[in-house]
Amino acid sequence: MTSPNESNKDISSDNTEVNTNAPEKQNSLLAGIIERATKSGIGRKKLNPSAVESAVAKNMADIHSNPTKLRLAFLGGGSFGTAMANLAARNGCDTTLWVRNKRTVKAMIKTQTNKKYLPGYKLDDSLKYSHDLAAAVKDKDIVFIAVPGLAFRETLKNIAPFISGQSIVSLTKGMEKDTFAMMSDIIKDELPEVNFGVMSGPNLAIEIMKNMPSATVIASESEPLRHAVQAALHSAFFRVFASDDVKGVELGGALKNIYAIAMGMAAAYDVGENTKAMILTRALAEMSRFGVESGANPLTFLGLSGVGDLYATCSSELSRNYRIGNMLGRGMSIEAAVKKLGQTAEGVNTIQQVHEKATKQGIYMPITHALYAVIYEDKAALGVALHLMEAGFRSDVEFVMAHDHSNAALTAQMKTSSDSTDDESGDTDSK
Ligand SMILES: NC(=O)C1=CN([C@@H]2O[C@H](COP(=O)(O)OP(=O)(O)OC[C@H]3O[C@@H](n4cnc5c(N)ncnc54)[C@H](OP(=O)(O)O)[C@@H]3O)[C@@H](O)[C@H]2O)C=CC1
Ligand SMILES: O=C(CO)COP(=O)(O)O
């Protein structure tokens, strides 16, 4: 029997990954799927759902019975990259997890755990580890990227010389600093020729490690890539749904982090269930409004990557963004909270990016602006919350009934009458 450590032979003594794939296997499974999809016509725009389903079922059956496995690399040795690589390895894919720190790689090979980010969870025997980026990425079908948003462009630049036919899938839920770029924008900038997708959904890494049933969304314009990702990661514990709204899916994952911080902060103030429901639903209104301005389909925000992830992150202490908000609500500074967390909380940067972009473009994002005022302008949380509650009349779902002039007129009328009531009562505080 192979011992756990013997199965990680891709790291030689000089820490170079050994490619165990025979040259005759270079004709990748993904290429096979693309060819089959093209031949059977499932790449056409108008799809026949049952034909697609049976083609996918055949692809999936082939993947499970065919010894030629999908060859995958996961870049980023944090909690999510590790959890996803583990799922793929467990599904029988030839999977390498790339981690930037050489000593961490050695420790992972030895212990088959990710001691820093997922302590106590044993990883699959077949999972390989590497800190050699070129070797990890070369000859793979799909390269999944799970580094923090602030390191995404640098990571793409580093792998660019080794990318030939591989597809790229972003697992990152961030936004680039100062450029407002999403990960798909960065992929298009840095690797304009590649086939790419983004994956996002309510996927708290620890719950996935515990085999708690979960689901996610792979969004790509490439149908074969969507199928390949579904086949690679799908299991009895993890369902992978598909979408072709790349912008909508990745915005769902990035924007919900803002509201997870708001909800963590609200929890510190012991708010009631009505209040939580109000924040969550108005957050969804902001997300879909911002999404539409960015070219996304608002209906995508009703899916797993929108309302699904918003719910999971806004209601769980497993969410790092929620925990940041909770620490802020208990009086800690943002710097101290980030330091104490010691892990990625994308929302901290996303609030600043979205606040700035929404201000520039005139997109109505009151919760985001309020949170920005509390965190970065040192405004008192209760005063800001009260101001939010007094913010005039709006329609509930603006894609059903537009927020039109009558709302604005009514708001102005109410403001005038409340100002005159204040005058009559001799209230001079505001003068
Ligand atoms: N955790 C979760 O439940 C989920 C996370 N995500 C998203 O996945 C992305 C990664 O998050 P997650 O895995 O949780 O993060 P973690 O904080 O758990 O880990 C971050 C990882 O990225 C590495 N890293 C940091 N900077 C660089 C860099 N410049 N180059 C290469 N590697 C780097 C860190 O290495 P080191 O330890 O050496 O610093 C560490 O391995 C985020 O965008 C997050 O929103 C998505 C779904 C769920
Ligand atoms: O995105 C996540 C779950 O879907 C993880 O959320 P945090 O980054 O807040 O931990």
Short mmCIF file of C-alpha atoms and ligand atoms in Angstrom, two decimals, residues 173 201-204 256-257 309 313 318-322 344, ligand 2:
data_model
loop_
_atom_site.label_atom_id
_atom_site.label_comp_id
_atom_site.label_asym_id
_atom_site.label_seq_id
_atom_site.Cartn_x
_atom_site.Cartn_y
_atom_site.Cartn_z
CA LYS A 173 -13.86 37.23 -4.53
CA GLY A 201 -21.15 30.80 -4.33
CA PRO A 202 -21.95 30.24 -0.65
CA ASN A 203 -18.80 28.22 0.04
CA LEU A 204 -17.45 28.65 3.55
CA LYS A 256 -21.55 40.50 -0.53
CA ASN A 257 -18.35 40.93 1.51
CA ASP A 309 -23.58 33.83 -0.79
CA THR A 313 -21.66 35.22 4.71
CA LEU A 318 -17.18 31.47 9.90
CA SER A 319 -17.08 34.42 7.50
CA ARG A 320 -13.95 36.49 8.01
CA ASN A 321 -15.72 39.59 6.69
CA TYR A 322 -18.52 39.11 9.21
CA THR A 344 -8.05 37.44 3.88
O1 LIG B 2 -16.91 33.85 0.44
C1 LIG B 2 -17.02 33.16 1.42
C2 LIG B 2 -18.09 32.16 1.57
O2 LIG B 2 -18.83 32.02 0.42
C3 LIG B 2 -16.08 33.32 2.54
O3 LIG B 2 -16.38 34.48 3.17
P1 LIG B 2 -15.26 35.24 4.01
O4 LIG B 2 -14.19 35.63 3.02
O5 LIG B 2 -15.97 36.38 4.62
O6 LIG B 2 -14.76 34.25 5.03
#
